[in-house]
Amino acid sequence: AFDPIHKGHLHLAQQCRRVFALDKVYLIPNANPPHKDGSFSSFEERLQMSRLALKSLNRRQYQVSTLEEESTHCHYTYDTLQALRTKYGPKARLFFIMGMDSLLMLHTWHRGLELTDFAHVVAFTRPGYYFNLDTIADSALKNYLTAHITPLQDESFKQQVQQPQGRVFILPSQEDDVSS
């Protein structure tokens, strides 16, 4: 939701762009996020905050998208990634960036365990939210992650990153514990 956007978001966007050699990173504020109980800031305010935050970065490589601007209905990540896949085609490499707290709740999202049908999922750890497959209680999420995770140190990592979608990558955040 980027309510508000903060330096942690920018740091993760930069880190992800470097690790995966991304051409562009889009920040996509959500006008009506289904997992939030309302926002303190309007969509327009969050959109403007995101644009202002990106002024410190290379504006060609980092942009704000209004893809989820319509506020009359919930915007599900599944639908957004499906639209992006349609727009960019089957061969484009797409990555969806989230925090570890979101990854650990992915089974509660609308079609959350299908996001890799359209993009790679990149989850960043942070203090209090680390990845440990043995501690995941939900069997569907555990099975999904077991089937889709490619560890950074895995010899197939470089090959998997070049695929257009289908994997889950977990990156350690090198930023302080910052949260909206």
mmCIF file of C-alpha atoms in Angstrom:
data_model
loop_
_atom_site.group_PDB
_atom_site.id
_atom_site.type_symbol
_atom_site.label_atom_id
_atom_site.label_comp_id
_atom_site.label_asym_id
_atom_site.label_seq_id
_atom_site.Cartn_x
_atom_site.Cartn_y
_atom_site.Cartn_z
ATOM 1 C CA ALA A 1 0.000 0.000 0.000
ATOM 2 C CA PHE A 2 3.045 2.283 0.562
ATOM 3 C CA ASP A 3 1.300 4.012 3.476
ATOM 4 C CA PRO A 4 3.738 5.614 3.813
ATOM 5 C CA ILE A 5 6.564 4.708 1.511
ATOM 6 C CA HIS A 6 9.886 4.687 3.365
ATOM 7 C CA LYS A 7 13.608 4.228 2.798
ATOM 8 C CA GLY A 8 13.271 0.471 3.383
ATOM 9 C CA HIS A 9 11.052 0.164 0.293
ATOM 10 C CA LEU A 10 13.597 2.063 -1.793
ATOM 11 C CA HIS A 11 16.511 0.034 -0.456
ATOM 12 C CA LEU A 12 14.751 -3.261 -1.281
ATOM 13 C CA ALA A 13 13.883 -2.031 -4.777
ATOM 14 C CA GLN A 14 17.544 -1.162 -5.376
ATOM 15 C CA GLN A 15 18.798 -4.428 -3.925
ATOM 16 C CA CYS A 16 16.382 -6.453 -6.032
ATOM 17 C CA ARG A 17 17.307 -4.555 -9.198
ATOM 18 C CA ARG A 18 20.996 -5.292 -8.591
ATOM 19 C CA VAL A 19 20.634 -8.986 -7.655
ATOM 20 C CA PHE A 20 18.343 -9.823 -10.568
ATOM 21 C CA ALA A 21 19.741 -7.303 -13.111
ATOM 22 C CA LEU A 22 16.308 -5.756 -13.643
ATOM 23 C CA ASP A 23 15.795 -3.101 -16.287
ATOM 24 C CA LYS A 24 13.008 -1.383 -14.383
ATOM 25 C CA VAL A 25 11.279 -1.505 -10.996
ATOM 26 C CA TYR A 26 7.714 -0.271 -10.638
ATOM 27 C CA LEU A 27 6.174 0.757 -7.346
ATOM 28 C CA ILE A 28 2.456 0.001 -7.535
ATOM 29 C CA PRO A 29 0.411 1.668 -4.788
ATOM 30 C CA ASN A 30 -2.923 -0.046 -4.283
ATOM 31 C CA ALA A 31 -6.031 2.172 -4.156
ATOM 32 C CA ASN A 32 -8.067 -0.455 -2.310
ATOM 33 C CA PRO A 33 -5.822 -3.127 -0.741
ATOM 34 C CA PRO A 34 -7.882 -6.151 0.329
ATOM 35 C CA HIS A 35 -5.578 -7.052 3.230
ATOM 36 C CA LYS A 36 -5.641 -3.634 4.922
ATOM 37 C CA ASP A 37 -8.335 -2.136 7.141
ATOM 38 C CA GLY A 38 -8.332 1.165 5.354
ATOM 39 C CA SER A 39 -5.437 3.530 4.833
ATOM 40 C CA PHE A 40 -4.418 6.639 6.675
ATOM 41 C CA SER A 41 -3.492 8.299 3.401
ATOM 42 C CA SER A 42 -5.535 8.569 0.232
ATOM 43 C CA PHE A 43 -4.380 6.836 -2.916
ATOM 44 C CA GLU A 44 -3.438 10.207 -4.424
ATOM 45 C CA GLU A 45 -1.340 11.063 -1.362
ATOM 46 C CA ARG A 46 0.434 7.682 -1.469
ATOM 47 C CA LEU A 47 0.983 8.065 -5.205
ATOM 48 C CA GLN A 48 2.533 11.509 -4.671
ATOM 49 C CA MET A 49 4.672 10.259 -1.741
ATOM 50 C CA SER A 50 5.944 7.425 -3.945
ATOM 51 C CA ARG A 51 6.817 9.818 -6.760
ATOM 52 C CA LEU A 52 8.639 12.135 -4.354
ATOM 53 C CA ALA A 53 10.549 9.220 -2.802
ATOM 54 C CA LEU A 54 11.763 8.097 -6.212
ATOM 55 C CA LYS A 55 13.317 11.505 -6.945
ATOM 56 C CA SER A 56 16.404 10.307 -5.071
ATOM 57 C CA LEU A 57 16.795 7.347 -7.452
ATOM 58 C CA ASN A 58 17.365 7.004 -11.188
ATOM 59 C CA ARG A 59 13.925 7.843 -12.581
ATOM 60 C CA ARG A 60 14.358 5.737 -15.711
ATOM 61 C CA GLN A 61 14.922 2.557 -13.721
ATOM 62 C CA TYR A 62 12.372 3.219 -10.949
ATOM 63 C CA GLN A 63 8.852 4.379 -11.678
ATOM 64 C CA VAL A 64 5.463 4.587 -10.018
ATOM 65 C CA SER A 65 2.573 2.776 -11.678
ATOM 66 C CA THR A 66 -1.112 3.682 -11.441
ATOM 67 C CA LEU A 67 -2.168 0.180 -12.484
ATOM 68 C CA GLU A 68 -4.138 -0.303 -9.245
ATOM 69 C CA GLU A 69 -5.628 3.195 -9.175
ATOM 70 C CA GLU A 70 -9.318 2.279 -9.479
ATOM 71 C CA SER A 71 -10.756 2.468 -5.960
ATOM 72 C CA THR A 72 -14.207 0.951 -6.492
ATOM 73 C CA HIS A 73 -12.983 -2.633 -6.186
ATOM 74 C CA CYS A 74 -10.239 -4.602 -4.448
ATOM 75 C CA HIS A 75 -7.037 -5.103 -6.359
ATOM 76 C CA TYR A 76 -5.640 -8.585 -5.929
ATOM 77 C CA THR A 77 -1.973 -9.229 -6.676
ATOM 78 C CA TYR A 78 -2.991 -12.278 -8.715
ATOM 79 C CA ASP A 79 -5.004 -10.076 -11.107
ATOM 80 C CA THR A 80 -2.281 -7.429 -11.311
ATOM 81 C CA LEU A 81 0.400 -9.988 -12.154
ATOM 82 C CA GLN A 82 -1.889 -11.613 -14.707
ATOM 83 C CA ALA A 83 -2.402 -8.190 -16.358
ATOM 84 C CA LEU A 84 1.348 -7.521 -16.349
ATOM 85 C CA ARG A 85 2.067 -10.915 -17.891
ATOM 86 C CA THR A 86 -0.469 -10.178 -20.639
ATOM 87 C CA LYS A 87 1.040 -6.726 -21.222
ATOM 88 C CA TYR A 88 4.698 -7.813 -21.343
ATOM 89 C CA GLY A 89 4.260 -11.238 -22.924
ATOM 90 C CA PRO A 90 5.291 -14.782 -22.037
ATOM 91 C CA LYS A 91 9.059 -14.269 -22.283
ATOM 92 C CA ALA A 92 9.436 -11.180 -20.090
ATOM 93 C CA ARG A 93 11.062 -11.773 -16.701
ATOM 94 C CA LEU A 94 8.694 -10.457 -14.023
ATOM 95 C CA PHE A 95 9.441 -10.267 -10.296
ATOM 96 C CA PHE A 96 7.026 -9.429 -7.489
ATOM 97 C CA ILE A 97 8.791 -8.059 -4.399
ATOM 98 C CA MET A 98 7.375 -8.507 -0.896
ATOM 99 C CA GLY A 99 8.435 -8.757 2.708
ATOM 100 C CA MET A 100 8.878 -12.066 4.500
ATOM 101 C CA ASP A 101 5.824 -11.305 6.643
ATOM 102 C CA SER A 102 3.712 -11.286 3.467
ATOM 103 C CA LEU A 103 5.291 -14.467 2.112
ATOM 104 C CA LEU A 104 4.474 -16.300 5.337
ATOM 105 C CA MET A 105 0.807 -15.312 4.876
ATOM 106 C CA LEU A 106 0.648 -15.947 1.124
ATOM 107 C CA HIS A 107 -1.746 -18.866 1.548
ATOM 108 C CA THR A 108 -4.354 -16.390 2.893
ATOM 109 C CA TRP A 109 -4.165 -14.152 -0.191
ATOM 110 C CA HIS A 110 -6.583 -14.421 -3.100
ATOM 111 C CA ARG A 111 -4.949 -17.108 -5.251
ATOM 112 C CA GLY A 112 -1.660 -16.299 -3.518
ATOM 113 C CA LEU A 113 -0.136 -19.705 -4.175
ATOM 114 C CA GLU A 114 -0.587 -19.094 -7.901
ATOM 115 C CA LEU A 115 1.440 -15.875 -8.162
ATOM 116 C CA THR A 116 4.396 -17.766 -9.605
ATOM 117 C CA ASP A 117 2.213 -18.634 -12.610
ATOM 118 C CA PHE A 118 2.884 -15.066 -13.750
ATOM 119 C CA ALA A 119 6.079 -13.890 -12.036
ATOM 120 C CA HIS A 120 8.896 -14.810 -9.712
ATOM 121 C CA VAL A 121 8.270 -13.899 -6.083
ATOM 122 C CA VAL A 122 11.086 -12.226 -4.165
ATOM 123 C CA ALA A 123 10.724 -12.068 -0.383
ATOM 124 C CA PHE A 124 13.066 -10.108 1.850
ATOM 125 C CA THR A 125 13.770 -11.159 5.416
ATOM 126 C CA ARG A 126 13.817 -8.611 8.203
ATOM 127 C CA PRO A 127 14.240 -8.755 11.955
ATOM 128 C CA GLY A 128 11.476 -10.925 13.368
ATOM 129 C CA TYR A 129 10.631 -12.417 9.963
ATOM 130 C CA TYR A 130 13.076 -15.043 8.791
ATOM 131 C CA PHE A 131 12.473 -18.045 6.610
ATOM 132 C CA ASN A 132 12.401 -21.468 8.210
ATOM 133 C CA LEU A 133 10.426 -24.095 6.323
ATOM 134 C CA ASP A 134 10.167 -26.262 9.446
ATOM 135 C CA THR A 135 8.134 -23.611 11.283
ATOM 136 C CA ILE A 136 5.450 -23.210 8.601
ATOM 137 C CA ALA A 137 2.250 -24.780 9.906
ATOM 138 C CA ASP A 138 0.047 -24.456 6.821
ATOM 139 C CA SER A 139 0.656 -27.537 4.679
ATOM 140 C CA ALA A 140 -0.419 -25.890 1.397
ATOM 141 C CA LEU A 141 2.038 -23.015 1.908
ATOM 142 C CA LYS A 142 4.787 -25.386 3.011
ATOM 143 C CA ASN A 143 4.294 -27.579 -0.077
ATOM 144 C CA TYR A 144 4.167 -24.539 -2.358
ATOM 145 C CA LEU A 145 7.389 -23.087 -0.970
ATOM 146 C CA THR A 146 9.136 -26.461 -1.033
ATOM 147 C CA ALA A 147 8.305 -26.754 -4.734
ATOM 148 C CA HIS A 148 9.130 -23.169 -5.728
ATOM 149 C CA ILE A 149 12.047 -21.871 -3.664
ATOM 150 C CA THR A 150 15.459 -21.558 -5.255
ATOM 151 C CA PRO A 151 18.088 -20.655 -2.631
ATOM 152 C CA LEU A 152 20.609 -17.971 -3.585
ATOM 153 C CA GLN A 153 23.471 -20.403 -3.088
ATOM 154 C CA ASP A 154 21.805 -23.085 -5.265
ATOM 155 C CA GLU A 155 23.834 -23.877 -8.382
ATOM 156 C CA SER A 156 20.683 -23.416 -10.493
ATOM 157 C CA PHE A 157 20.042 -19.886 -9.156
ATOM 158 C CA LYS A 158 21.499 -18.054 -12.182
ATOM 159 C CA GLN A 159 19.577 -20.295 -14.563
ATOM 160 C CA GLN A 160 16.286 -19.948 -12.640
ATOM 161 C CA VAL A 161 16.581 -16.142 -12.533
ATOM 162 C CA GLN A 162 16.640 -16.070 -16.326
ATOM 163 C CA GLN A 163 13.255 -17.803 -16.552
ATOM 164 C CA PRO A 164 10.202 -15.546 -17.006
ATOM 165 C CA GLN A 165 8.393 -16.733 -13.842
ATOM 166 C CA GLY A 166 7.845 -19.646 -11.513
ATOM 167 C CA ARG A 167 10.291 -19.361 -8.623
ATOM 168 C CA VAL A 168 10.428 -17.933 -5.114
ATOM 169 C CA PHE A 169 13.676 -16.265 -4.086
ATOM 170 C CA ILE A 170 14.437 -15.224 -0.520
ATOM 171 C CA LEU A 171 16.905 -12.419 0.006
ATOM 172 C CA PRO A 172 18.335 -11.192 3.287
ATOM 173 C CA SER A 173 17.542 -7.542 3.839
ATOM 174 C CA GLN A 174 20.565 -5.447 4.628
ATOM 175 C CA GLU A 175 18.429 -2.571 5.895
ATOM 176 C CA ASP A 176 17.406 -1.639 9.413
ATOM 177 C CA ASP A 177 14.041 -2.885 10.666
ATOM 178 C CA VAL A 178 11.746 -0.340 9.021
ATOM 179 C CA SER A 179 8.011 -0.733 8.576
ATOM 180 C CA SER A 180 5.110 1.439 7.502
#
